[in-house]
Amino acid sequence: MSRETKIGLLSVIVVALMIWGYMFLKGKNLLSKSDTFYAIFEDVTELSISAPVVLNGFKIGTVTNIQLDKKNVKQMIVTFIVEGNYSIPKNAIAAKKSVGVMGGKAISLEFNAVCSGDNCAESSDTLVGKDIGFIGSMLGENEISKYTSELTLSARSIIANIGKEGEPGSVNETVRQLEIISKNMAALTASANRLVETNARSIESTLQNVAKISQGLAKNNENIDHIVKNLNKISGDLAKSNVDQTFSKLNTTMDGATSGIAELKTTLQSTTKTLDNLQGILQSVEKGNGTISKLIYDENFYNNLNKTSRELSLLLQDLRLNPKRYAHFSVFGKKQKAYTLPQEDPVQSEKK
């Protein structure tokens, strides 16, 4: 064999290996039997070329191409191959499922029984595509309704028992407190409504009065402006006037008033002292000490004094009426007449 022939054979083998490697990287093994199928999906998010095709979790093929459906741009055509001798029925479903928590999609072939004869799908057939969500991929479609029912019942039970008396936990205590607060707010709102209804007329009257006041202020706006101008003028006049001298005179007057108040204080102190002495005398009289107290409290002393005063009055009256009774003298030595008792003698009248 010539050298040129060896180089040609080596080149053919290298090219064949490159083609096989390229097809292998795309997921197609040229050395084994494989069938090509198609599936249509509306959304191929996270589904990529070389994604696995599995049957009951076992990889039996690979996705080889994803392209847009030219007849309906809202759909995507996914091409995949199945390697090995598998009898896939025509009604098999190509389900797009998640392959893990970290992401990634795969095509899972689902059917109930192995086909035979004309019921088997042939290469280049299009299978029904179905998109299964993450939860459905993890639990299985048959388990979703079961878990959903259990979760619904558990949630209903938890919600129904939240806030009941005897239920432990801060959440239940918080709900109970919120219920109490809600009742208090309802009672407060009802009280406020009753208060508003009761005082509706008063509030309406008050608003009317406020409106009248506002109208009055609006009508007297010019007068108010005039008053403000006058006040500004008065303030200016005060600023220009000799306020320091006025305050100085006022301070002098205040000093004089302070001195007068001091003298009045001294007078009041003297008066207070005199009143204290008078109070002492009155207390002594009240205790029965001295002539005044005897005059006030001793009835015999009063009666004697009264009798003496009466007799002295009668003596003076008798002396005025009968002076000869008390003075006996004669200028020429004549003999005095005998004493004649008057007809109206006050002493005799008093004795009768």
Coordinates of C-alpha atoms in Angstrom, one line a residue, residues 86-349:
Y86 CA -38.3 0.9 22.3
S87 CA -41.9 0.5 21.3
I88 CA -43.4 3.9 21.8
P89 CA -47.2 4.2 21.1
K90 CA -48.6 6.9 19.0
N91 CA -50.6 8.4 22.0
A92 CA -47.5 8.7 24.1
I93 CA -47.0 12.1 25.7
A94 CA -43.8 14.0 25.6
A95 CA -43.8 15.9 28.9
K96 CA -41.4 18.7 29.6
K97 CA -40.4 18.4 33.3
S98 CA -37.8 19.8 35.7
V99 CA -34.9 17.5 36.4
G100 CA -33.8 19.1 39.7
V101 CA -34.0 22.0 42.2
M102 CA -31.1 23.8 40.5
G103 CA -33.0 24.1 37.2
G104 CA -32.9 22.4 33.8
K105 CA -35.6 20.6 31.8
A106 CA -35.9 17.2 30.2
I107 CA -38.4 15.4 27.9
S108 CA -40.2 12.5 29.7
L109 CA -42.1 10.0 27.6
E110 CA -45.3 8.9 29.3
F111 CA -47.6 6.1 28.2
N112 CA -49.6 3.3 29.8
A113 CA -48.8 0.2 27.7
V114 CA -46.3 -1.0 25.1
C115 CA -47.5 -0.7 21.5
S116 CA -47.7 -3.3 18.8
G117 CA -48.2 -3.1 15.1
D118 CA -49.8 0.1 13.7
N119 CA -50.2 1.6 17.2
C120 CA -46.5 2.2 17.5
A121 CA -45.1 5.6 16.6
E122 CA -42.6 5.6 13.7
S123 CA -39.6 7.8 13.2
S124 CA -40.4 11.4 12.3
D125 CA -43.8 11.2 14.0
T126 CA -45.0 14.1 16.2
L127 CA -46.0 13.3 19.7
V128 CA -48.3 15.3 22.0
G129 CA -46.3 17.9 24.0
K130 CA -47.2 18.7 27.6
D131 CA -45.6 21.1 30.1
I132 CA -45.5 20.0 33.7
G133 CA -44.6 22.5 36.4
F134 CA -41.9 22.3 39.1
I135 CA -44.2 20.9 41.8
G136 CA -45.7 18.4 39.4
S137 CA -42.2 17.3 38.4
M138 CA -41.2 16.8 42.0
L139 CA -44.4 15.1 43.3
G140 CA -46.0 13.7 40.3
E141 CA -49.4 14.7 38.9
N142 CA -51.3 12.0 40.8
E143 CA -49.7 13.2 44.1
I144 CA -50.5 16.9 43.6
S145 CA -54.2 16.6 44.3
K146 CA -53.5 14.5 47.4
Y147 CA -51.0 16.9 48.8
T148 CA -53.2 19.8 47.9
S149 CA -56.1 18.3 49.7
E150 CA -54.1 17.6 52.8
L151 CA -52.5 21.1 52.8
T152 CA -56.0 22.6 52.3
L153 CA -57.4 20.7 55.3
S154 CA -54.4 21.5 57.4
A155 CA -54.6 25.2 56.5
R156 CA -58.3 25.3 57.2
S157 CA -57.8 23.7 60.6
I158 CA -54.9 26.1 61.5
I159 CA -56.9 29.1 60.3
A160 CA -60.0 28.0 62.2
N161 CA -58.1 27.5 65.5
I162 CA -56.1 30.7 65.3
G163 CA -56.8 33.0 68.2
K164 CA -59.0 30.5 70.1
E165 CA -58.6 30.4 73.9
G166 CA -56.1 27.9 75.1
E167 CA -54.2 27.8 71.8
P168 CA -50.5 28.4 72.6
G169 CA -48.1 30.6 70.7
S170 CA -47.5 34.2 70.1
V171 CA -49.5 34.2 66.9
N172 CA -52.6 33.1 68.7
E173 CA -52.0 35.6 71.5
T174 CA -51.6 38.4 68.9
V175 CA -54.8 37.4 67.1
R176 CA -56.7 37.4 70.4
Q177 CA -55.3 40.9 71.2
L178 CA -56.2 42.1 67.7
E179 CA -59.7 40.8 68.2
I180 CA -60.0 42.7 71.5
I181 CA -58.7 45.8 69.8
S182 CA -61.1 45.3 66.9
K183 CA -64.1 45.1 69.4
N184 CA -62.8 48.2 71.2
M185 CA -62.5 50.1 67.9
A186 CA -66.0 49.0 66.9
A187 CA -67.4 50.2 70.3
L188 CA -65.4 53.5 70.0
T189 CA -66.8 54.0 66.5
A190 CA -70.3 53.4 67.6
S191 CA -69.9 55.8 70.5
A192 CA -68.4 58.4 68.1
N193 CA -71.4 57.9 65.7
R194 CA -73.8 58.4 68.6
L195 CA -71.9 61.5 69.7
V196 CA -71.9 62.9 66.2
E197 CA -75.6 62.2 65.8
T198 CA -76.4 63.7 69.2
N199 CA -74.4 66.8 68.6
A200 CA -75.2 67.1 64.9
R201 CA -77.3 70.2 65.4
S202 CA -74.7 71.8 67.6
I203 CA -72.0 71.2 65.1
E204 CA -74.2 72.5 62.3
S205 CA -75.0 75.6 64.4
T206 CA -71.3 76.1 65.2
L207 CA -70.4 75.8 61.5
Q208 CA -73.1 78.3 60.6
N209 CA -71.6 80.7 63.3
V210 CA -68.2 80.1 61.9
A211 CA -69.5 80.9 58.4
K212 CA -71.1 84.1 59.7
I213 CA -67.9 85.1 61.5
S214 CA -66.0 84.5 58.3
Q215 CA -68.5 86.6 56.3
G216 CA -68.3 89.3 59.0
L217 CA -64.5 89.3 58.7
A218 CA -64.7 89.4 54.9
K219 CA -67.1 92.4 55.1
N220 CA -65.0 94.2 57.6
N221 CA -61.7 93.5 55.9
E222 CA -61.2 97.1 55.1
N223 CA -61.8 98.1 58.7
I224 CA -59.4 95.4 59.9
D225 CA -56.8 96.8 57.5
H226 CA -57.4 100.3 58.8
I227 CA -57.0 99.1 62.5
V228 CA -53.8 97.3 61.6
K229 CA -52.5 100.4 59.9
N230 CA -53.4 102.5 63.0
L231 CA -51.6 100.0 65.2
N232 CA -48.6 100.2 63.0
K233 CA -48.8 104.0 63.2
I234 CA -49.1 103.9 67.0
S235 CA -46.1 101.5 67.2
G236 CA -44.1 103.9 65.0
D237 CA -45.1 106.9 67.2
L238 CA -44.1 105.0 70.3
A239 CA -40.8 104.2 68.8
K240 CA -40.2 107.8 67.9
S241 CA -41.4 109.2 71.3
N242 CA -39.2 109.7 74.3
V243 CA -40.0 106.4 75.9
D244 CA -36.9 106.4 78.1
Q245 CA -37.9 109.5 80.0
T246 CA -41.4 108.2 80.5
F247 CA -40.1 105.0 81.9
S248 CA -37.7 107.0 84.1
K249 CA -40.6 109.0 85.5
L250 CA -42.5 105.8 86.0
N251 CA -39.6 104.3 87.9
T252 CA -39.5 107.4 90.2
T253 CA -43.2 107.1 90.8
M254 CA -42.7 103.4 91.6
D255 CA -39.9 104.3 94.0
G256 CA -42.2 106.8 95.8
A257 CA -45.0 104.2 95.9
T258 CA -42.5 101.7 97.4
S259 CA -41.6 104.2 100.1
G260 CA -45.3 104.9 100.9
I261 CA -45.9 101.1 101.0
A262 CA -43.0 100.8 103.5
E263 CA -44.5 103.6 105.7
L264 CA -47.9 102.0 105.5
K265 CA -46.4 98.7 106.5
T266 CA -44.8 100.5 109.6
T267 CA -48.2 102.0 110.4
L268 CA -49.9 98.7 110.1
Q269 CA -47.3 97.1 112.4
S270 CA -48.1 99.8 115.0
T271 CA -51.8 99.3 114.6
T272 CA -51.3 95.6 115.0
K273 CA -49.3 96.2 118.2
T274 CA -52.1 98.5 119.5
L275 CA -54.7 95.9 118.7
D276 CA -52.7 93.3 120.4
N277 CA -52.6 95.5 123.6
L278 CA -56.3 96.1 123.3
Q279 CA -56.9 92.4 122.9
G280 CA -54.9 91.8 126.1
I281 CA -57.0 94.4 128.0
L282 CA -60.2 92.8 126.7
Q283 CA -58.9 89.4 127.8
S284 CA -58.1 90.7 131.3
V285 CA -61.6 92.3 131.5
E286 CA -63.1 89.0 130.4
K287 CA -61.3 87.2 133.1
G288 CA -62.8 89.5 135.8
N289 CA -59.7 91.6 136.6
G290 CA -60.0 95.4 137.3
T291 CA -62.9 97.8 137.9
I292 CA -64.2 97.7 134.4
S293 CA -64.6 93.9 134.6
K294 CA -66.4 94.3 137.9
L295 CA -68.6 97.0 136.4
I296 CA -69.5 94.7 133.6
Y297 CA -69.8 91.4 135.4
D298 CA -70.6 92.4 139.1
E299 CA -74.3 93.1 139.4
N300 CA -74.1 94.5 143.0
F301 CA -71.4 96.9 142.1
Y302 CA -73.5 98.1 139.2
N303 CA -76.6 98.5 141.3
N304 CA -74.7 100.4 144.0
L305 CA -73.2 102.7 141.5
N306 CA -76.6 103.3 139.9
K307 CA -78.2 104.0 143.3
T308 CA -75.4 106.5 144.2
S309 CA -75.8 108.3 140.9
R310 CA -79.5 108.5 141.5
E311 CA -79.1 109.9 145.0
L312 CA -76.5 112.4 143.9
S313 CA -78.9 113.6 141.2
L314 CA -81.7 114.0 143.8
L315 CA -79.3 115.9 146.1
L316 CA -78.3 118.3 143.5
Q317 CA -82.0 118.9 142.5
D318 CA -82.9 119.5 146.1
L319 CA -80.1 121.9 146.5
R320 CA -81.3 123.8 143.5
L321 CA -84.9 123.9 144.8
N322 CA -84.2 124.5 148.5
P323 CA -80.9 126.3 148.9
K324 CA -82.0 127.8 152.3
R325 CA -82.1 124.3 153.7
Y326 CA -78.3 124.1 153.4
A327 CA -77.2 127.8 153.9
H328 CA -78.4 129.7 157.1
F329 CA -77.1 133.2 157.3
S330 CA -78.5 136.8 157.7
V331 CA -76.9 140.0 156.6
F332 CA -78.5 142.2 159.3
G333 CA -78.6 139.5 162.0
K334 CA -82.3 138.8 161.7
K335 CA -83.6 135.5 162.7
Q336 CA -83.9 133.0 159.8
K337 CA -87.3 131.7 159.0
A338 CA -88.1 128.2 159.8
Y339 CA -87.7 125.6 157.0
T340 CA -90.9 125.0 155.1
L341 CA -91.2 121.7 153.3
P342 CA -92.0 122.2 149.6
Q343 CA -95.1 120.9 148.2
E344 CA -93.3 118.9 145.5
D345 CA -90.3 117.4 147.2
P346 CA -88.5 115.1 144.8
V347 CA -87.0 113.1 147.7
Q348 CA -90.4 112.6 149.2
S349 CA -91.8 111.7 145.8

